[in-house]
PDB file of C-alpha atoms in Angstrom:
ATOM      1  CA  MET A   1      -7.875  15.510 -12.853  1.00 47.00           C
ATOM      2  CA  PRO A   2      -4.995  13.473 -13.862  1.00 60.00           C
ATOM      3  CA  ILE A   3      -2.043  11.869 -12.608  1.00 67.00           C
ATOM      4  CA  LYS A   4       1.338  12.977 -13.616  1.00 73.00           C
ATOM      5  CA  ILE A   5       3.799  10.000 -13.640  1.00 69.00           C
ATOM      6  CA  PRO A   6       7.252  10.556 -15.878  1.00 78.00           C
ATOM      7  CA  ASP A   7       6.637  10.294 -19.665  1.00 74.00           C
ATOM      8  CA  ASP A   8       8.192   6.653 -20.674  1.00 77.00           C
ATOM      9  CA  LEU A   9       7.249   4.922 -16.725  1.00 81.00           C
ATOM     10  CA  PRO A  10       6.077   1.358 -18.442  1.00 78.00           C
ATOM     11  CA  ALA A  11       2.925   2.075 -15.960  1.00 74.00           C
ATOM     12  CA  ARG A  12       2.098   4.694 -18.518  1.00 74.00           C
ATOM     13  CA  ARG A  13       0.828   2.735 -21.359  1.00 76.00           C
ATOM     14  CA  ILE A  14      -1.139   0.524 -19.157  1.00 75.00           C
ATOM     15  CA  LEU A  15      -3.280   2.800 -17.215  1.00 73.00           C
ATOM     16  CA  GLU A  16      -3.644   5.045 -20.806  1.00 72.00           C
ATOM     17  CA  GLU A  17      -5.216   1.681 -22.354  1.00 73.00           C
ATOM     18  CA  GLU A  18      -7.604   1.461 -18.879  1.00 71.00           C
ATOM     19  CA  GLY A  19      -8.610   4.863 -19.266  1.00 66.00           C
ATOM     20  CA  VAL A  20      -7.007   6.318 -16.705  1.00 70.00           C
ATOM     21  CA  VAL A  21      -6.029  10.263 -17.746  1.00 61.00           C
ATOM     22  CA  VAL A  22      -2.500  10.123 -17.567  1.00 67.00           C
ATOM     23  CA  MET A  23      -1.006  13.881 -17.580  1.00 58.00           C
ATOM     24  CA  ARG A  24       2.421  14.656 -19.367  1.00 61.00           C
ATOM     25  CA  GLU A  25       5.523  16.591 -17.705  1.00 57.00           C
ATOM     26  CA  ALA A  26       5.249  19.225 -19.832  1.00 52.00           C
ATOM     27  CA  ASP A  27       1.486  19.832 -19.368  1.00 51.00           C
ATOM     28  CA  ALA A  28       1.541  19.799 -16.050  1.00 49.00           C
ATOM     29  CA  VAL A  29       4.239  22.331 -15.690  1.00 50.00           C
ATOM     30  CA  ARG A  30       1.865  24.697 -17.617  1.00 46.00           C
ATOM     31  CA  GLN A  31      -1.085  24.323 -14.945  1.00 49.00           C
ATOM     32  CA  ASP A  32      -1.778  26.693 -12.382  1.00 53.00           C
ATOM     33  CA  ILE A  33      -2.762  24.487  -9.543  1.00 70.00           C
ATOM     34  CA  ARG A  34      -0.983  22.637  -6.359  1.00 81.00           C
ATOM     35  CA  PRO A  35      -1.254  18.776  -7.012  1.00 91.00           C
ATOM     36  CA  LEU A  36      -1.148  16.509  -4.694  1.00 95.00           C
ATOM     37  CA  LYS A  37       2.077  15.185  -3.732  1.00 97.00           C
ATOM     38  CA  ILE A  38       2.292  11.526  -3.153  1.00 97.00           C
ATOM     39  CA  GLY A  39       5.382   9.251  -2.409  1.00 98.00           C
ATOM     40  CA  LEU A  40       5.308   5.545  -3.123  1.00 98.00           C
ATOM     41  CA  LEU A  41       7.950   3.993  -1.136  1.00 98.00           C
ATOM     42  CA  ASN A  42       8.026   0.241  -2.734  1.00 97.00           C
ATOM     43  CA  LEU A  43       9.574  -2.359  -1.608  1.00 96.00           C
ATOM     44  CA  MET A  44       7.966  -5.109  -3.513  1.00 95.00           C
ATOM     45  CA  PRO A  45      10.588  -7.334  -5.681  1.00 91.00           C
ATOM     46  CA  ASN A  46       8.391  -6.431  -8.933  1.00 91.00           C
ATOM     47  CA  LYS A  47       8.512  -2.962  -8.729  1.00 93.00           C
ATOM     48  CA  ILE A  48       6.909  -2.374 -12.296  1.00 92.00           C
ATOM     49  CA  CYS A  49       3.907  -4.392 -11.112  1.00 93.00           C
ATOM     50  CA  THR A  50       3.586  -2.765  -7.808  1.00 96.00           C
ATOM     51  CA  GLU A  51       3.588   0.572  -9.232  1.00 95.00           C
ATOM     52  CA  THR A  52       1.242  -0.121 -11.955  1.00 94.00           C
ATOM     53  CA  GLN A  53      -1.674  -0.826  -9.299  1.00 96.00           C
ATOM     54  CA  PHE A  54      -1.229   2.128  -6.583  1.00 96.00           C
ATOM     55  CA  ALA A  55      -1.012   4.201  -9.960  1.00 94.00           C
ATOM     56  CA  ARG A  56      -4.149   3.125 -11.121  1.00 94.00           C
ATOM     57  CA  LEU A  57      -5.912   3.562  -7.782  1.00 95.00           C
ATOM     58  CA  ILE A  58      -4.763   6.742  -6.916  1.00 93.00           C
ATOM     59  CA  GLY A  59      -4.806   8.192 -10.594  1.00 89.00           C
ATOM     60  CA  ALA A  60      -8.506   7.548 -10.467  1.00 88.00           C
ATOM     61  CA  THR A  61      -9.473  10.092  -8.368  1.00 85.00           C
ATOM     62  CA  PRO A  62     -10.844  13.620  -9.700  1.00 81.00           C
ATOM     63  CA  LEU A  63      -7.814  15.511  -8.090  1.00 86.00           C
ATOM     64  CA  GLN A  64      -4.458  16.243  -9.664  1.00 90.00           C
ATOM     65  CA  VAL A  65      -1.976  13.908  -7.967  1.00 93.00           C
ATOM     66  CA  GLU A  66       1.782  13.861  -8.467  1.00 94.00           C
ATOM     67  CA  LEU A  67       3.869  10.599  -7.910  1.00 95.00           C
ATOM     68  CA  THR A  68       6.993  10.178  -6.688  1.00 97.00           C
ATOM     69  CA  LEU A  69       8.683   6.674  -6.694  1.00 97.00           C
ATOM     70  CA  VAL A  70      10.811   6.203  -3.472  1.00 97.00           C
ATOM     71  CA  CYS A  71      13.231   3.726  -2.876  1.00 96.00           C
ATOM     72  CA  MET A  72      15.710   2.298  -0.009  1.00 96.00           C
ATOM     73  CA  THR A  73      19.106   4.374  -0.340  1.00 95.00           C
ATOM     74  CA  ASP A  74      21.335   1.548  -0.093  1.00 86.00           C
ATOM     75  CA  HIS A  75      18.840  -1.316  -0.712  1.00 81.00           C
ATOM     76  CA  VAL A  76      19.493  -3.062  -4.369  1.00 80.00           C
ATOM     77  CA  ALA A  77      16.678  -4.123  -6.000  1.00 74.00           C
ATOM     78  CA  ARG A  78      17.343  -7.717  -7.576  1.00 77.00           C
ATOM     79  CA  HIS A  79      14.229  -8.002  -9.198  1.00 75.00           C
ATOM     80  CA  THR A  80      13.855  -4.918 -11.401  1.00 80.00           C
ATOM     81  CA  PRO A  81      16.248  -3.677 -13.802  1.00 84.00           C
ATOM     82  CA  ALA A  82      18.892  -1.427 -12.612  1.00 87.00           C
ATOM     83  CA  GLU A  83      18.028   0.922 -15.576  1.00 90.00           C
ATOM     84  CA  HIS A  84      14.551   1.119 -14.655  1.00 89.00           C
ATOM     85  CA  MET A  85      15.620   2.059 -10.923  1.00 86.00           C
ATOM     86  CA  ALA A  86      17.923   5.156 -11.973  1.00 90.00           C
ATOM     87  CA  SER A  87      15.224   6.394 -14.493  1.00 91.00           C
ATOM     88  CA  PHE A  88      12.264   6.622 -11.866  1.00 93.00           C
ATOM     89  CA  TYR A  89      13.382   6.279  -8.380  1.00 95.00           C
ATOM     90  CA  ARG A  90      14.515   8.034  -5.926  1.00 96.00           C
ATOM     91  CA  PRO A  91      16.879   7.066  -3.165  1.00 96.00           C
ATOM     92  CA  TRP A  92      14.652   7.594   0.539  1.00 97.00           C
ATOM     93  CA  ALA A  93      17.659   9.910   1.677  1.00 97.00           C
ATOM     94  CA  ASP A  94      17.571  11.827  -1.692  1.00 97.00           C
ATOM     95  CA  VAL A  95      13.415  13.656  -0.684  1.00 97.00           C
ATOM     96  CA  ARG A  96      14.107  13.154   2.904  1.00 96.00           C
ATOM     97  CA  ALA A  97      13.999  16.977   3.368  1.00 96.00           C
ATOM     98  CA  GLU A  98      10.696  17.271   1.108  1.00 97.00           C
ATOM     99  CA  ARG A  99       6.967  16.743   2.451  1.00 97.00           C
ATOM    100  CA  PHE A 100       4.571  14.771   0.906  1.00 98.00           C
ATOM    101  CA  ASP A 101       0.538  15.019   1.266  1.00 97.00           C
ATOM    102  CA  GLY A 102       0.608  11.081   1.261  1.00 98.00           C
ATOM    103  CA  PHE A 103       3.121   8.566   1.367  1.00 98.00           C
ATOM    104  CA  ILE A 104       2.284   4.897   0.721  1.00 98.00           C
ATOM    105  CA  ILE A 105       4.714   2.235   2.108  1.00 98.00           C
ATOM    106  CA  THR A 106       4.309  -0.888   0.147  1.00 98.00           C
ATOM    107  CA  GLY A 107       4.691  -4.255   1.817  1.00 95.00           C
ATOM    108  CA  ALA A 108       7.709  -6.885   1.379  1.00 94.00           C
ATOM    109  CA  PRO A 109       8.490 -10.392   1.120  1.00 92.00           C
ATOM    110  CA  VAL A 110      10.337 -10.625   4.400  1.00 95.00           C
ATOM    111  CA  GLU A 111       7.471 -11.243   6.748  1.00 92.00           C
ATOM    112  CA  LYS A 112       9.101 -14.441   8.230  1.00 93.00           C
ATOM    113  CA  LEU A 113      12.181 -12.739   9.307  1.00 96.00           C
ATOM    114  CA  PRO A 114      12.228 -10.762  12.402  1.00 97.00           C
ATOM    115  CA  PHE A 115      11.911  -7.488  12.271  1.00 98.00           C
ATOM    116  CA  GLU A 116      15.284  -6.555  13.216  1.00 97.00           C
ATOM    117  CA  ALA A 117      16.689  -9.141  10.956  1.00 97.00           C
ATOM    118  CA  VAL A 118      15.547  -7.180   7.834  1.00 97.00           C
ATOM    119  CA  THR A 119      18.144  -5.661   6.140  1.00 95.00           C
ATOM    120  CA  TYR A 120      16.733  -1.910   5.943  1.00 96.00           C
ATOM    121  CA  TRP A 121      15.121  -2.072   9.042  1.00 97.00           C
ATOM    122  CA  ASP A 122      17.103   0.434  10.951  1.00 97.00           C
ATOM    123  CA  GLU A 123      16.422   2.732   8.060  1.00 97.00           C
ATOM    124  CA  LEU A 124      12.552   1.917   7.429  1.00 98.00           C
ATOM    125  CA  ARG A 125      12.241   3.187  11.564  1.00 98.00           C
ATOM    126  CA  THR A 126      13.825   6.380  10.338  1.00 98.00           C
ATOM    127  CA  ILE A 127      11.562   6.667   7.508  1.00 98.00           C
ATOM    128  CA  PHE A 128       8.534   6.006   9.878  1.00 98.00           C
ATOM    129  CA  ASP A 129       9.532   9.055  11.983  1.00 98.00           C
ATOM    130  CA  TRP A 130      10.364  10.875   9.081  1.00 98.00           C
ATOM    131  CA  THR A 131       6.698  10.822   8.501  1.00 98.00           C
ATOM    132  CA  GLN A 132       5.613  12.025  11.311  1.00 97.00           C
ATOM    133  CA  GLU A 133       7.031  15.792  10.480  1.00 96.00           C
ATOM    134  CA  HIS A 134       7.286  15.279   6.616  1.00 97.00           C
ATOM    135  CA  VAL A 135       3.902  13.492   5.299  1.00 98.00           C
ATOM    136  CA  HIS A 136       0.331  14.562   5.978  1.00 97.00           C
ATOM    137  CA  ARG A 137      -1.078  11.227   5.426  1.00 97.00           C
ATOM    138  CA  CYS A 138       0.292   7.990   5.499  1.00 98.00           C
ATOM    139  CA  PHE A 139      -0.832   4.608   4.184  1.00 98.00           C
ATOM    140  CA  THR A 140       1.226   1.302   4.773  1.00 98.00           C
ATOM    141  CA  ILE A 141       0.107  -2.139   2.910  1.00 98.00           C
ATOM    142  CA  CYS A 142       0.816  -5.448   4.200  1.00 98.00           C
ATOM    143  CA  TRP A 143       4.209  -6.205   5.882  1.00 98.00           C
ATOM    144  CA  ALA A 144       4.541  -2.761   6.060  1.00 98.00           C
ATOM    145  CA  ALA A 145       1.762  -2.334   8.258  1.00 98.00           C
ATOM    146  CA  GLN A 146       3.115  -4.717  10.763  1.00 98.00           C
ATOM    147  CA  ALA A 147       6.511  -2.997  10.891  1.00 98.00           C
ATOM    148  CA  ALA A 148       4.718   0.327  11.657  1.00 98.00           C
ATOM    149  CA  VAL A 149       2.609  -1.097  14.192  1.00 98.00           C
ATOM    150  CA  HIS A 150       5.270  -2.674  15.937  1.00 98.00           C
ATOM    151  CA  HIS A 151       7.536   0.809  15.885  1.00 98.00           C
ATOM    152  CA  PHE A 152       4.868   3.038  17.251  1.00 98.00           C
ATOM    153  CA  HIS A 153       3.096   0.309  19.253  1.00 98.00           C
ATOM    154  CA  GLY A 154       5.187  -2.459  20.236  1.00 98.00           C
ATOM    155  CA  MET A 155       2.821  -4.840  18.637  1.00 98.00           C
ATOM    156  CA  PRO A 156       4.418  -8.513  17.480  1.00 98.00           C
ATOM    157  CA  LYS A 157       3.693 -10.402  14.732  1.00 97.00           C
ATOM    158  CA  TYR A 158       2.777 -14.067  14.483  1.00 98.00           C
ATOM    159  CA  GLU A 159       4.148 -16.863  12.141  1.00 97.00           C
ATOM    160  CA  LEU A 160       0.476 -18.579  10.939  1.00 96.00           C
ATOM    161  CA  PRO A 161       0.656 -22.466  10.439  1.00 93.00           C
ATOM    162  CA  GLN A 162      -0.392 -22.161   7.094  1.00 92.00           C
ATOM    163  CA  LYS A 163      -0.516 -19.155   4.748  1.00 93.00           C
ATOM    164  CA  ALA A 164      -3.535 -17.147   5.200  1.00 96.00           C
ATOM    165  CA  PHE A 165      -4.139 -16.964   1.126  1.00 97.00           C
ATOM    166  CA  GLY A 166      -7.733 -16.002  -0.976  1.00 98.00           C
ATOM    167  CA  VAL A 167     -10.068 -13.661  -1.200  1.00 98.00           C
ATOM    168  CA  PHE A 168     -11.516 -13.007   2.404  1.00 98.00           C
ATOM    169  CA  PRO A 169     -14.865 -11.263   3.094  1.00 98.00           C
ATOM    170  CA  HIS A 170     -14.101  -8.443   5.622  1.00 98.00           C
ATOM    171  CA  ARG A 171     -16.753  -6.869   7.855  1.00 98.00           C
ATOM    172  CA  ASN A 172     -17.234  -3.262   8.005  1.00 98.00           C
ATOM    173  CA  LEU A 173     -16.888  -2.225  11.302  1.00 98.00           C
ATOM    174  CA  ALA A 174     -16.851   1.708  11.176  1.00 97.00           C
ATOM    175  CA  PRO A 175     -19.355   2.753   8.072  1.00 96.00           C
ATOM    176  CA  CYS A 176     -19.404   6.151   9.133  1.00 94.00           C
ATOM    177  CA  SER A 177     -15.386   6.769   9.264  1.00 97.00           C
ATOM    178  CA  PRO A 178     -14.422   8.969   6.599  1.00 96.00           C
ATOM    179  CA  TRP A 179     -12.145   6.044   5.356  1.00 97.00           C
ATOM    180  CA  LEU A 180     -14.335   3.360   4.571  1.00 97.00           C
ATOM    181  CA  ARG A 181     -17.431   5.736   3.381  1.00 95.00           C
ATOM    182  CA  GLY A 182     -19.673   4.073   0.654  1.00 95.00           C
ATOM    183  CA  MET A 183     -18.240   0.713   1.573  1.00 97.00           C
ATOM    184  CA  SER A 184     -20.736  -2.543   1.571  1.00 97.00           C
ATOM    185  CA  ASP A 185     -21.438  -3.993   5.295  1.00 98.00           C
ATOM    186  CA  LEU A 186     -19.331  -6.667   4.057  1.00 98.00           C
ATOM    187  CA  PHE A 187     -16.311  -6.812   1.535  1.00 98.00           C
ATOM    188  CA  PRO A 188     -13.845  -8.550  -0.031  1.00 98.00           C
ATOM    189  CA  VAL A 189     -10.152  -8.407   0.203  1.00 98.00           C
ATOM    190  CA  PRO A 190      -7.326 -10.523  -1.271  1.00 98.00           C
ATOM    191  CA  VAL A 191      -5.122 -12.177   1.700  1.00 98.00           C
ATOM    192  CA  SER A 192      -1.854 -13.296   0.829  1.00 97.00           C
ATOM    193  CA  ARG A 193       0.679 -13.341   3.722  1.00 95.00           C
ATOM    194  CA  TRP A 194       2.393 -15.919   6.420  1.00 95.00           C
ATOM    195  CA  THR A 195       1.777 -13.400   9.482  1.00 97.00           C
ATOM    196  CA  GLU A 196      -0.356 -11.746  11.457  1.00 98.00           C
ATOM    197  CA  VAL A 197      -0.411  -9.230  14.073  1.00 98.00           C
ATOM    198  CA  ARG A 198      -3.681  -9.682  16.882  1.00 98.00           C
ATOM    199  CA  VAL A 199      -6.148  -7.555  18.194  1.00 97.00           C
ATOM    200  CA  GLU A 200      -5.315  -8.666  21.778  1.00 97.00           C
ATOM    201  CA  ASP A 201      -1.895  -6.637  21.677  1.00 98.00           C
ATOM    202  CA  ILE A 202      -3.253  -3.636  20.214  1.00 98.00           C
ATOM    203  CA  PRO A 203      -2.530  -1.080  23.504  1.00 97.00           C
ATOM    204  CA  ALA A 204      -5.496   0.090  24.942  1.00 96.00           C
ATOM    205  CA  SER A 205      -4.005   3.701  25.344  1.00 94.00           C
ATOM    206  CA  SER A 206      -2.547   3.761  21.700  1.00 96.00           C
ATOM    207  CA  GLY A 207      -5.559   5.523  19.692  1.00 97.00           C
ATOM    208  CA  LEU A 208      -5.625   2.398  17.364  1.00 98.00           C
ATOM    209  CA  ARG A 209      -9.299   2.174  15.543  1.00 98.00           C
ATOM    210  CA  ILE A 210     -10.381  -1.647  14.128  1.00 98.00           C
ATOM    211  CA  LEU A 211     -12.119  -0.406  10.797  1.00 98.00           C
ATOM    212  CA  ALA A 212     -12.267  -4.074   8.786  1.00 98.00           C
ATOM    213  CA  ASP A 213     -11.376  -7.641  10.019  1.00 98.00           C
ATOM    214  CA  ASN A 214     -12.260 -11.531   8.904  1.00 98.00           C
ATOM    215  CA  GLU A 215     -12.969 -13.868  11.605  1.00 96.00           C
ATOM    216  CA  GLU A 216     -10.595 -16.407   9.864  1.00 95.00           C
ATOM    217  CA  SER A 217      -7.973 -14.149   8.090  1.00 96.00           C
ATOM    218  CA  GLY A 218      -8.007 -11.296  11.164  1.00 97.00           C
ATOM    219  CA  LEU A 219      -7.235  -7.937  11.328  1.00 98.00           C
ATOM    220  CA  CYS A 220      -7.849  -6.021   8.051  1.00 98.00           C
ATOM    221  CA  LEU A 221      -7.381  -2.292   8.012  1.00 98.00           C
ATOM    222  CA  LEU A 222      -6.609   0.427  11.461  1.00 98.00           C
ATOM    223  CA  ASP A 223      -6.791   3.674  11.767  1.00 98.00           C
ATOM    224  CA  ASP A 224      -3.955   5.295  13.574  1.00 98.00           C
ATOM    225  CA  PRO A 225      -4.756   9.014  13.914  1.00 97.00           C
ATOM    226  CA  ASN A 226      -2.197  10.126  16.151  1.00 97.00           C
ATOM    227  CA  HIS A 227       0.404   9.176  13.954  1.00 97.00           C
ATOM    228  CA  ARG A 228      -2.362   9.777  10.483  1.00 97.00           C
ATOM    229  CA  MET A 229      -1.696   6.657   9.226  1.00 98.00           C
ATOM    230  CA  LEU A 230      -3.904   4.053   8.118  1.00 98.00           C
ATOM    231  CA  HIS A 231      -2.614   0.266   8.488  1.00 98.00           C
ATOM    232  CA  MET A 232      -3.982  -2.319   5.821  1.00 98.00           C
ATOM    233  CA  PHE A 233      -2.809  -5.903   6.071  1.00 98.00           C
ATOM    234  CA  ASN A 234      -3.820  -6.958   3.200  1.00 98.00           C
ATOM    235  CA  HIS A 235      -3.858  -6.408  -0.667  1.00 98.00           C
ATOM    236  CA  LEU A 236      -6.959  -4.063  -1.857  1.00 98.00           C
ATOM    237  CA  GLU A 237      -4.592  -2.769  -4.901  1.00 97.00           C
ATOM    238  CA  TYR A 238      -3.755  -6.604  -5.962  1.00 98.00           C
ATOM    239  CA  ASP A 239      -4.344  -7.375  -9.819  1.00 96.00           C
ATOM    240  CA  THR A 240      -7.086 -10.148 -10.585  1.00 97.00           C
ATOM    241  CA  GLY A 241      -4.252 -12.724 -11.319  1.00 97.00           C
ATOM    242  CA  LEU A 242      -1.350 -11.586  -8.684  1.00 96.00           C
ATOM    243  CA  LEU A 243      -2.881 -14.539  -6.153  1.00 97.00           C
ATOM    244  CA  ALA A 244      -2.909 -17.210  -9.248  1.00 96.00           C
ATOM    245  CA  ALA A 245       0.568 -15.869 -10.068  1.00 95.00           C
ATOM    246  CA  GLU A 246       1.399 -16.338  -6.350  1.00 94.00           C
ATOM    247  CA  TYR A 247      -0.137 -20.203  -6.290  1.00 95.00           C
ATOM    248  CA  GLU A 248       1.902 -21.280  -9.520  1.00 94.00           C
ATOM    249  CA  ARG A 249       4.933 -19.659  -8.535  1.00 91.00           C
ATOM    250  CA  ASP A 250       5.000 -21.490  -5.425  1.00 88.00           C
ATOM    251  CA  ILE A 251       3.802 -24.665  -6.937  1.00 90.00           C
ATOM    252  CA  ALA A 252       6.727 -24.261  -9.309  1.00 90.00           C
ATOM    253  CA  ASN A 253       9.264 -23.980  -6.304  1.00 87.00           C
ATOM    254  CA  GLY A 254       8.207 -27.078  -4.945  1.00 86.00           C
ATOM    255  CA  LYS A 255       6.181 -25.677  -1.505  1.00 82.00           C
ATOM    256  CA  GLU A 256       3.433 -27.116  -0.081  1.00 80.00           C
ATOM    257  CA  ILE A 257       0.442 -24.381  -0.913  1.00 85.00           C
ATOM    258  CA  LEU A 258      -3.737 -24.109  -0.357  1.00 90.00           C
ATOM    259  CA  LEU A 259      -5.348 -23.373  -3.285  1.00 95.00           C
ATOM    260  CA  PRO A 260      -6.318 -19.728  -2.296  1.00 97.00           C
ATOM    261  CA  ARG A 261      -9.764 -19.508  -0.984  1.00 96.00           C
ATOM    262  CA  ASN A 262     -13.007 -17.601  -2.620  1.00 97.00           C
ATOM    263  CA  TYR A 263     -10.403 -17.031  -5.714  1.00 98.00           C
ATOM    264  CA  PHE A 264     -10.648 -19.468  -8.809  1.00 97.00           C
ATOM    265  CA  PRO A 265     -14.345 -20.505  -9.804  1.00 96.00           C
ATOM    266  CA  GLY A 266     -15.327 -23.588  -8.407  1.00 96.00           C
ATOM    267  CA  ASP A 267     -11.703 -23.758  -6.429  1.00 95.00           C
ATOM    268  CA  ASP A 268     -10.685 -24.638 -10.529  1.00 96.00           C
ATOM    269  CA  PRO A 269      -7.216 -23.300 -10.749  1.00 93.00           C
ATOM    270  CA  GLN A 270      -7.689 -23.803 -14.393  1.00 94.00           C
ATOM    271  CA  ARG A 271     -10.380 -21.204 -14.779  1.00 96.00           C
ATOM    272  CA  PRO A 272      -9.587 -17.888 -15.037  1.00 96.00           C
ATOM    273  CA  PRO A 273     -10.621 -15.932 -11.724  1.00 97.00           C
ATOM    274  CA  ARG A 274     -12.692 -13.032 -11.375  1.00 95.00           C
ATOM    275  CA  ASN A 275     -12.385  -9.329  -9.528  1.00 97.00           C
ATOM    276  CA  SER A 276     -14.642  -8.977  -6.832  1.00 97.00           C
ATOM    277  CA  TRP A 277     -12.580  -6.192  -4.964  1.00 98.00           C
ATOM    278  CA  ARG A 278     -11.534  -3.945  -7.560  1.00 97.00           C
ATOM    279  CA  SER A 279     -14.704  -1.152  -6.740  1.00 97.00           C
ATOM    280  CA  HIS A 280     -14.074  -1.631  -2.964  1.00 98.00           C
ATOM    281  CA  ALA A 281     -10.130  -0.936  -3.771  1.00 98.00           C
ATOM    282  CA  HIS A 282     -10.833   2.351  -5.485  1.00 96.00           C
ATOM    283  CA  LEU A 283     -13.503   3.567  -2.975  1.00 97.00           C
ATOM    284  CA  LEU A 284     -10.691   3.000  -0.031  1.00 98.00           C
ATOM    285  CA  PHE A 285      -7.714   4.784  -1.779  1.00 97.00           C
ATOM    286  CA  GLY A 286     -10.440   7.461  -2.974  1.00 96.00           C
ATOM    287  CA  ASN A 287     -11.446   8.292   0.624  1.00 96.00           C
ATOM    288  CA  TRP A 288      -7.887   8.369   1.207  1.00 97.00           C
ATOM    289  CA  ILE A 289      -7.281  10.740  -1.346  1.00 96.00           C
ATOM    290  CA  ASN A 290     -10.090  12.982  -0.891  1.00 94.00           C
ATOM    291  CA  GLU A 291      -9.607  12.952   3.067  1.00 95.00           C
ATOM    292  CA  ILE A 292      -5.928  14.283   2.327  1.00 96.00           C
ATOM    293  CA  TYR A 293      -6.828  16.951   0.071  1.00 94.00           C
ATOM    294  CA  GLN A 294      -9.526  18.319   2.717  1.00 92.00           C
ATOM    295  CA  THR A 295      -6.887  18.437   5.186  1.00 94.00           C
ATOM    296  CA  THR A 296      -3.518  18.574   3.930  1.00 94.00           C
ATOM    297  CA  PRO A 297      -1.990  22.695   4.327  1.00 92.00           C
ATOM    298  CA  PHE A 298      -1.792  24.536   1.076  1.00 90.00           C
ATOM    299  CA  GLU A 299       1.821  25.077   1.674  1.00 90.00           C
ATOM    300  CA  LEU A 300       3.928  22.193   1.309  1.00 90.00           C
ATOM    301  CA  GLN A 301       6.466  23.654   4.308  1.00 89.00           C
ATOM    302  CA  GLU A 302       3.435  23.474   6.671  1.00 90.00           C
ATOM    303  CA  ILE A 303       2.742  19.697   5.915  1.00 90.00           C
ATOM    304  CA  GLY A 304       3.568  17.584   9.536  1.00 77.00           C
ATOM    305  CA  GLN A 305       3.765  20.666  11.561  1.00 72.00           C
ATOM    306  CA  ALA A 306       0.185  19.563  13.306  1.00 55.00           C
ATOM    307  CA  ALA A 307      -2.089  16.676  13.520  1.00 46.00           C
TER     308      ALA A 307
END
């Protein structure tokens, strides 16, 4: 089954060119089926790029998915046209009475700031608490994952001496987990962050389970069953050229940045990178969508009422 997104969302053309089946809104209303309702709280600056990345992954499953794009209520996006935000995004305050089968919260380029210094921190904390009663399964990414484990478990984040940057092989520590079904024992994951959370700060009584890590770049994926959450500290959703774009941007801005590890062939930034993580991204998000489908209540109003 296809993904349902607005007919004129820029991501539609890209996904259709890639062979992802995208349903027109007019066709969706004629089908006697309850699609999975997935929300995407997009905190990244390039909203269009990010919404395409996640729509690609959740739209590749055999289930019908309805994607709702969500933004912070009072935060004004500076890097995305206002007309795009007005046309396709709903402020969280407008959806807070609704319930979702799944809800994704992306990273944001604010990781060097203390959590409390982020302008929308109070609203984000409210959203984290809201997911416990209005969302069946939540998936947090990069900075949002750090923010979530800080909010729910008191875990601090630490600034790194240099950016963790590149494509790192990660250990599959829980091959029997439904989230990692079909994943290789070692799988590549793009990493791009200036901060980290650490294993030693995981509270003993938290119920958190480490699913994947790398000896150099640290924690990658945590299962948080008590809050029905997955926390991904890296970026399996990234497009092939995104690390290259980040590298070129930092070089252009005069920042001291190392070449992304294990990314450019022969460590030559003039050679186009090859995507070694795409299949694992589809597996992880496919597993997440499938688990939601297997366990979510049929009636939306029952979502969040029981673990």
